Coordinates of C-alpha atoms in Angstrom, one line a residue:
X1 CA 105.6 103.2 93.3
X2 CA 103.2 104.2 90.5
X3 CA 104.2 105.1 87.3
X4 CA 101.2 105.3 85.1
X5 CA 101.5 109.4 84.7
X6 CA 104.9 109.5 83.6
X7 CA 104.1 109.0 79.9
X8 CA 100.2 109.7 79.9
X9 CA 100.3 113.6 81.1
X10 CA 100.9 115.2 78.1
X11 CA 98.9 112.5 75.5
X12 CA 96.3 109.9 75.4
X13 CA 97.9 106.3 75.9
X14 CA 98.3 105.0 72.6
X15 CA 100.1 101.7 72.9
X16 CA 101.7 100.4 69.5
X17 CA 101.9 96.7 68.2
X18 CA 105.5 96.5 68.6
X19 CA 105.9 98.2 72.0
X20 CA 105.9 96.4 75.2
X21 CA 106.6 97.7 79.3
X22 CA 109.0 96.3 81.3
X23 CA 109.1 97.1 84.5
X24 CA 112.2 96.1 86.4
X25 CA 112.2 95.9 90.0
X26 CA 115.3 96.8 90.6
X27 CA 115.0 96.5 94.5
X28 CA 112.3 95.4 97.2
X29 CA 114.3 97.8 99.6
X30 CA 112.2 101.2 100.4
X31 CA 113.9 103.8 102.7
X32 CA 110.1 104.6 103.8
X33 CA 106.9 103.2 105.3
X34 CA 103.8 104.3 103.4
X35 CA 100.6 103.5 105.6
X36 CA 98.9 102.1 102.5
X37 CA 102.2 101.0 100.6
X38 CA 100.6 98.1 98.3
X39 CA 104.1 96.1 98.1
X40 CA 104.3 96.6 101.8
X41 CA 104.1 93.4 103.2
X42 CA 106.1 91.7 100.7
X43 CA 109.4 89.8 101.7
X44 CA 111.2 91.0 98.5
X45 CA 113.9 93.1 99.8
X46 CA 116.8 91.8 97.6
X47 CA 118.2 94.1 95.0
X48 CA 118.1 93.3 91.4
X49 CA 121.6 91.7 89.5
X50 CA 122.6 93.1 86.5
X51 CA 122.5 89.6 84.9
X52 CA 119.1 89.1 85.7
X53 CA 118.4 93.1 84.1
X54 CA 120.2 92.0 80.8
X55 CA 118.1 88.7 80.5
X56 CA 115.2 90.5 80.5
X57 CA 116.2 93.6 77.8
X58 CA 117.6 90.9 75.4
X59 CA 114.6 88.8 75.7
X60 CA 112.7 91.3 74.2
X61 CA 115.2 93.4 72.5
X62 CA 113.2 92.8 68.9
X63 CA 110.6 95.3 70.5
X64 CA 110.4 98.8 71.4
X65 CA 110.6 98.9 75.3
X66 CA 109.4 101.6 77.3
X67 CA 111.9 100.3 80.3
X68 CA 110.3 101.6 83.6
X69 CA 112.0 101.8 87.1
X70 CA 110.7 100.1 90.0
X71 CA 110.3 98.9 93.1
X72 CA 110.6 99.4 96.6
X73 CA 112.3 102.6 95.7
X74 CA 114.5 102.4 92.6
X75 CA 117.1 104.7 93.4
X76 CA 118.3 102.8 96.2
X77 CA 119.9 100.8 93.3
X78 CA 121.1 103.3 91.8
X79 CA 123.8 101.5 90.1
X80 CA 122.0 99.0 88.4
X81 CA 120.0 101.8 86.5
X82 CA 123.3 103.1 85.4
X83 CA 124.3 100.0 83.8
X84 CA 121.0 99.3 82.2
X85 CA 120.8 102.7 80.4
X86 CA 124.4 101.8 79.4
X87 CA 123.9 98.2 78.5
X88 CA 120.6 99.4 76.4
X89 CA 122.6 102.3 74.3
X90 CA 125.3 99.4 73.9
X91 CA 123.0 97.2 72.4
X92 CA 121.7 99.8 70.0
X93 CA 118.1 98.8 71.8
X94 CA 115.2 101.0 71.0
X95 CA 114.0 102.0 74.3
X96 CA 113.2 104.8 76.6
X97 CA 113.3 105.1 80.3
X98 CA 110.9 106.5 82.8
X99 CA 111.1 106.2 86.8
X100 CA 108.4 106.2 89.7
X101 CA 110.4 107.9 92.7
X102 CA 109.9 109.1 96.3
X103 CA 113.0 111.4 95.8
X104 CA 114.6 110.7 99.2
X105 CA 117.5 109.3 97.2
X106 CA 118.0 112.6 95.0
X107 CA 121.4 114.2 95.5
X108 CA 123.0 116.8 93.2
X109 CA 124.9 114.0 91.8
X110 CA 122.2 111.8 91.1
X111 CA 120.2 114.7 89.4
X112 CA 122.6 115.1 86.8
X113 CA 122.9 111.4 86.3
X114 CA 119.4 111.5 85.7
X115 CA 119.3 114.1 83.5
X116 CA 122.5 113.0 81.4
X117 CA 120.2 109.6 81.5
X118 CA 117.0 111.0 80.3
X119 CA 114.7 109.3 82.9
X120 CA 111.4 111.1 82.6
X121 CA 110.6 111.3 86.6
X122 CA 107.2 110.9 88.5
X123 CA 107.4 112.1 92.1
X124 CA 105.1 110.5 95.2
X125 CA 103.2 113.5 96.6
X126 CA 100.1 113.0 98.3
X127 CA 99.5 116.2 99.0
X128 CA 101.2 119.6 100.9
X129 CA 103.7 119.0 103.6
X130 CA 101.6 118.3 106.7
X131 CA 99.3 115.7 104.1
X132 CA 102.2 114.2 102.9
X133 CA 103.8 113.8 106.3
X134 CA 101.3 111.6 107.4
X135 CA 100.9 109.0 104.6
X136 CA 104.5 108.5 103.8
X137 CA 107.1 110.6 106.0
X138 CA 109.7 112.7 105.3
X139 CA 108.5 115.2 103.3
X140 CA 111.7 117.9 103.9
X141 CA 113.8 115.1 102.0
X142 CA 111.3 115.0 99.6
X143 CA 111.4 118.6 98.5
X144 CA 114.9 119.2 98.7
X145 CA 115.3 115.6 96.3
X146 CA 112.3 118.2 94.1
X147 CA 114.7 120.9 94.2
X148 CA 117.8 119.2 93.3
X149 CA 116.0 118.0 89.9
X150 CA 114.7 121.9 89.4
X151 CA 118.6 122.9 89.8
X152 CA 119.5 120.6 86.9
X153 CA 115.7 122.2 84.7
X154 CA 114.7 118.7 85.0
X155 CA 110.4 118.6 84.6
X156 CA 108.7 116.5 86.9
X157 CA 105.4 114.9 87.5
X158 CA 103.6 114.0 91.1
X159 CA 101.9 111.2 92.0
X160 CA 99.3 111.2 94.5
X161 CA 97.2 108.4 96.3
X162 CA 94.0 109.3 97.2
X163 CA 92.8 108.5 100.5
X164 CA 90.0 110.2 103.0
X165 CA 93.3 112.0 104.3
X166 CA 94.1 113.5 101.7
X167 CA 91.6 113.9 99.3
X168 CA 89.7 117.9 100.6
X169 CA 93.4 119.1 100.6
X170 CA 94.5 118.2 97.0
X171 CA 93.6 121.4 96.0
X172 CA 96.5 123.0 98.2
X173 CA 98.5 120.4 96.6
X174 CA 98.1 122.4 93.1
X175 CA 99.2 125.5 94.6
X176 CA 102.3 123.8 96.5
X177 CA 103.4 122.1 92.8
X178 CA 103.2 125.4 91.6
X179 CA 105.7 126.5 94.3
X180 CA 108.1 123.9 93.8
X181 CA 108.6 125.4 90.3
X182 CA 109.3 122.2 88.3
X183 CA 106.3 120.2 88.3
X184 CA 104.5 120.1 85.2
X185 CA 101.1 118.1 86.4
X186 CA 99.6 116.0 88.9
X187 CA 97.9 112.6 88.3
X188 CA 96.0 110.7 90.7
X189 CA 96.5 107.0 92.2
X190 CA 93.0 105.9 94.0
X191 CA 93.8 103.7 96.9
X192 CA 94.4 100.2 96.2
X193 CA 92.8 97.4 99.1
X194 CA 96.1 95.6 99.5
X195 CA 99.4 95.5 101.6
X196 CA 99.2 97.9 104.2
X197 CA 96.5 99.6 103.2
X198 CA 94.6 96.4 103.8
X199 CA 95.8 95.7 107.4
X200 CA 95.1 99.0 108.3
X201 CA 91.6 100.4 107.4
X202 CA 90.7 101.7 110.4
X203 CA 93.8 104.0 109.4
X204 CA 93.8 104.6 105.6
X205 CA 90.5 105.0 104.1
X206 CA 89.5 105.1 100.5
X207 CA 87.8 108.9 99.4
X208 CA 84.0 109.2 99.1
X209 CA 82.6 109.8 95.7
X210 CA 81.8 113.2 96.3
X211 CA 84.7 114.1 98.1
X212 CA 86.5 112.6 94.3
X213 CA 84.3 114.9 92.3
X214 CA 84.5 117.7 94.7
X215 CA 88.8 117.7 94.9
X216 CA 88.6 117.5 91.2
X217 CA 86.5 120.1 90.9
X218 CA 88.5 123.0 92.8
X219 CA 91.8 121.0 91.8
X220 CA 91.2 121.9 88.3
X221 CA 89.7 125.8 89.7
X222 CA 93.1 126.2 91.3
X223 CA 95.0 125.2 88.2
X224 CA 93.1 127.5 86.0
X225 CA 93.4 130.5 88.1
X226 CA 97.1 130.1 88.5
X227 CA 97.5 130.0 85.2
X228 CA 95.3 132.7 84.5
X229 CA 97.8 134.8 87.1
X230 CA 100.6 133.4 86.0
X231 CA 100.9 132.4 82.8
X232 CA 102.1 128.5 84.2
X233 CA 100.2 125.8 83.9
X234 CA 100.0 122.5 86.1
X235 CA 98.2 120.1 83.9
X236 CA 95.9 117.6 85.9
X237 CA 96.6 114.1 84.4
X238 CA 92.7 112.5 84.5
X239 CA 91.0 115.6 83.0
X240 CA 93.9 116.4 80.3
X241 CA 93.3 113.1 79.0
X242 CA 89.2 113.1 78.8
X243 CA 90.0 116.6 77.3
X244 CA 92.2 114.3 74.4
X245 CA 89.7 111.3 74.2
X246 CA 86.3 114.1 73.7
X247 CA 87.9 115.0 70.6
X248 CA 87.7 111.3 69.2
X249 CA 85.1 109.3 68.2
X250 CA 86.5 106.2 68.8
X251 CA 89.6 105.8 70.5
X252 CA 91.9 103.1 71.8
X253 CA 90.1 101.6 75.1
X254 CA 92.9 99.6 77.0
X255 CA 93.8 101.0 79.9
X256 CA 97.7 99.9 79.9
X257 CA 99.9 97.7 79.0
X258 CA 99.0 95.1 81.2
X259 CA 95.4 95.2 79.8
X260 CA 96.5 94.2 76.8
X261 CA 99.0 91.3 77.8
X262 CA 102.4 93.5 77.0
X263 CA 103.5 94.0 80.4
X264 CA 106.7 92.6 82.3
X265 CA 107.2 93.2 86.2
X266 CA 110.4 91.9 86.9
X267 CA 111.3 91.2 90.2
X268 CA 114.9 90.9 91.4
X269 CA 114.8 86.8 91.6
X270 CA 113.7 87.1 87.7
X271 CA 109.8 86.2 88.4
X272 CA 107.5 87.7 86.2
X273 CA 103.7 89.3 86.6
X274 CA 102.0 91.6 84.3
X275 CA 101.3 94.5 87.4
X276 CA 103.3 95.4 90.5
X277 CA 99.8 95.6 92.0
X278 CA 99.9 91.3 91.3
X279 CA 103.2 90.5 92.6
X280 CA 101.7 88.3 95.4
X281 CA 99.5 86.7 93.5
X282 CA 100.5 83.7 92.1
X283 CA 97.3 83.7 89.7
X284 CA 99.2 86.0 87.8
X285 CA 102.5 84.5 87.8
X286 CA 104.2 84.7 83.8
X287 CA 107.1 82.5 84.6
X288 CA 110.9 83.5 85.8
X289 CA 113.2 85.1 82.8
X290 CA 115.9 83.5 84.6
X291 CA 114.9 79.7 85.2
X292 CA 112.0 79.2 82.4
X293 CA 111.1 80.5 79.0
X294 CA 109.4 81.9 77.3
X295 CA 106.8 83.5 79.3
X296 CA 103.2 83.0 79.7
X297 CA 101.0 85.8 78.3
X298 CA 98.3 87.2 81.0
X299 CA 96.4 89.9 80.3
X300 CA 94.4 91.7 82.7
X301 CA 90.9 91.5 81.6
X302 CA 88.4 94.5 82.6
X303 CA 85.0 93.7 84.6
X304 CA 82.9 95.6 82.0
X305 CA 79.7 95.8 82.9
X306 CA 76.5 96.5 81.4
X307 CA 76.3 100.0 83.1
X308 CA 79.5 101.0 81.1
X309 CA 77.9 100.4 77.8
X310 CA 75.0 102.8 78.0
X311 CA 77.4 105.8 79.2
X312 CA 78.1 108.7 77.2
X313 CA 81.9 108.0 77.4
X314 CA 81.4 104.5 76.3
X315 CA 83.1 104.9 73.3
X316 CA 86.1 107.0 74.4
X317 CA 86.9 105.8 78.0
X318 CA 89.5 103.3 78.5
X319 CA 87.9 102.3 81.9
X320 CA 89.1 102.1 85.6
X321 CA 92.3 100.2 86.6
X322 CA 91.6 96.5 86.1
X323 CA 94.6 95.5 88.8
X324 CA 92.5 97.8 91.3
X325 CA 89.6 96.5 90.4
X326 CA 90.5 93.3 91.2
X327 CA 92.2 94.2 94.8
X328 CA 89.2 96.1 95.7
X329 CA 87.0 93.4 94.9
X330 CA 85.0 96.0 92.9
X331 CA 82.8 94.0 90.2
X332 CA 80.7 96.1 88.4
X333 CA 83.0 98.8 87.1
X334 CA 80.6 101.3 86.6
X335 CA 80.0 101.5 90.1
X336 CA 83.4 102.2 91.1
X337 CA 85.5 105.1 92.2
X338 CA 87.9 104.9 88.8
X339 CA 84.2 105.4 87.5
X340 CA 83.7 108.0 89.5
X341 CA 87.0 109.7 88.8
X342 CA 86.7 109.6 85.1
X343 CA 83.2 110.8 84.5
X344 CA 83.9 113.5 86.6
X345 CA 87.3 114.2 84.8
X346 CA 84.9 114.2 81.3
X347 CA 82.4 116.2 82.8
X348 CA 85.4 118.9 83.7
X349 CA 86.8 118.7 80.1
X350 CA 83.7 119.1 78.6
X351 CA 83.1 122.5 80.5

């Protein structure tokens, strides 16, 4: 359900005036049962209208969108994404389109609508087979969804949450990417405190700060030495980035859209929030692009603390995740794991 590598792998997030991210739910359906699914005990399991879809692209069709797939798992509307790809290159919109998938859904037909499409793709994979097996099930389907989109020369990204689990064998997870042939990099989700993740701590636990700093470590060994053998490169998301920001001296320092107040999660009954992480929270609520307009801007502010201004990234980090800051109750954010992640991802690039 995350989508915050598809666009961010191969450059630094540079968000323009005029662009804004619409994320359209386009069902609360999922054809699995994550352990620490944050949407998972949500009631939303209806599928998204077209109507509702069209509403939402015209509201802000004076904009460049970077429309964004969603859910549950998207592809189990496949239709709808169809007709909004269609309805956008009808309307002459200035868009592109990007997708957060399990891959379940993938056929051989549905690969080459993708491609024809142009949905840049990010994969959930937490980790090799037997890793993946236990956080979210069905990991055969999984792969041979992977391999139908390296049939059609369709580049992927995976997705990982890191959990206690998972987090010694991401390593292996490098060298199974590698194997799957089509998988350009790997970013990585830290576990958010909500849904089922929540309800079942005793279960899902969130990674130690050395066990963060040591996976990253010998995830970006593994990388290097494949490449070195190789000749291919699997680009890890958080360290390609501080690589990008160390050769600034001042760079943009939102972390997303929804930082900045230019994020849209659209849920099938046309309510709005600025994060799928929020949908429950009716702090966040922007309004319904259906019932009421126009919308109320939120932004997600950032918990900066005073720690974060005497570190040597200051100037050049972006910060953690403010949603996940806020569902993990974490207030100083200097103490946290995304703090934790991304000095450890600058100390790496800096190497």
């Amino acid at each position: 359900m995350r989508s915050q590598f598809l666009r961010r792998v191969t450059e630094v997030v540079i968000i323009s005036k005029e662009s804004v991210l619409i994320v359209l739910w386009t069902t609360g359906r999922c054809n699995l049962a994550c352990k620490y699914c944050y949407a998972g005990l949500t009631h939303l399991k209806a599928d998204m209208d077209f109507e509702t879809a069209a509403q939402t692209l015209d509201l802000f069709s004076d904009h460049y969108m970077k429309i964004q797939f969603a859910g549950g798992e998207p592809l189990l509307n496949y239709p709808l994404i169809c007709q909004v790809v269609s309805y956008v290159k009808e309307k002459n919109y200035d868009a592109s389109f990007q997708m957060q998938t399990n891959g379940i859904c993938i056929t051989p037909e549905i690969a080459v609508g993708l491609k024809k499409m142009r949905i840049a793709l990010g994969v959930s994979l937490d980790g090799p087979p037997e890793v993946n097996e236990f956080t979210r099930g069905r990991t055969r389907d999984v792969i041979a969804g992977i391999g139908c989109l390296a049939n059609e020369g369709i580049k992927i990204n995976l997705n990982s949450v890191v959990t206690s689990h998972s987090v010694t064998q991401l390593p292996k997870l490098v060298s199974f990417a590698y194997y799957l042939g089509n998988v350009g990099g790997i970013g990585l989700d830290l576990l958010r405190d909500a849904g089922r993740a929540r309800d079942q701590r005793a279960i899902i636990k969130k990674a130690t700060p050395e066990q963060i700093k040591t996976a990253l470590t010998k995830m970006v060994e593994t990388a290097e030495e494949l490449y070195r053998l190789t000749g291919k490169k699997i680009v890890i998301r958080e360290v390609h980035e501080a690589k990008q920001r160390l050769k600034m001296t001042s760079c943009n320092k939102e972390y997303c859209y929804a930082s900045c107040g230019r994020s849209y999660v659209v849920l099938p009954s046309g309510d709005v929030y600025p994060c799928g992480s929020l949908i429950e929270n009716p702090k966040y609520f922007m309004g319904n692009v259906v019932k009421a307009r126009p919308l109320k801007n939120v932004v997600i502010v950032k918990a900066e603390s005073q720690g974060c201004k005497t570190c040597d990234y200051y100037s050049i980090c972006p910060g953690g995740c403010p949603s996940r800051l806020i569902l993990n109750d974490e207030k100083k954010q200097d103490t946290s794991l995304d703090c934790v992640l991304k000095k450890a991802a600058f100390e790496l690039a800096g190497q």
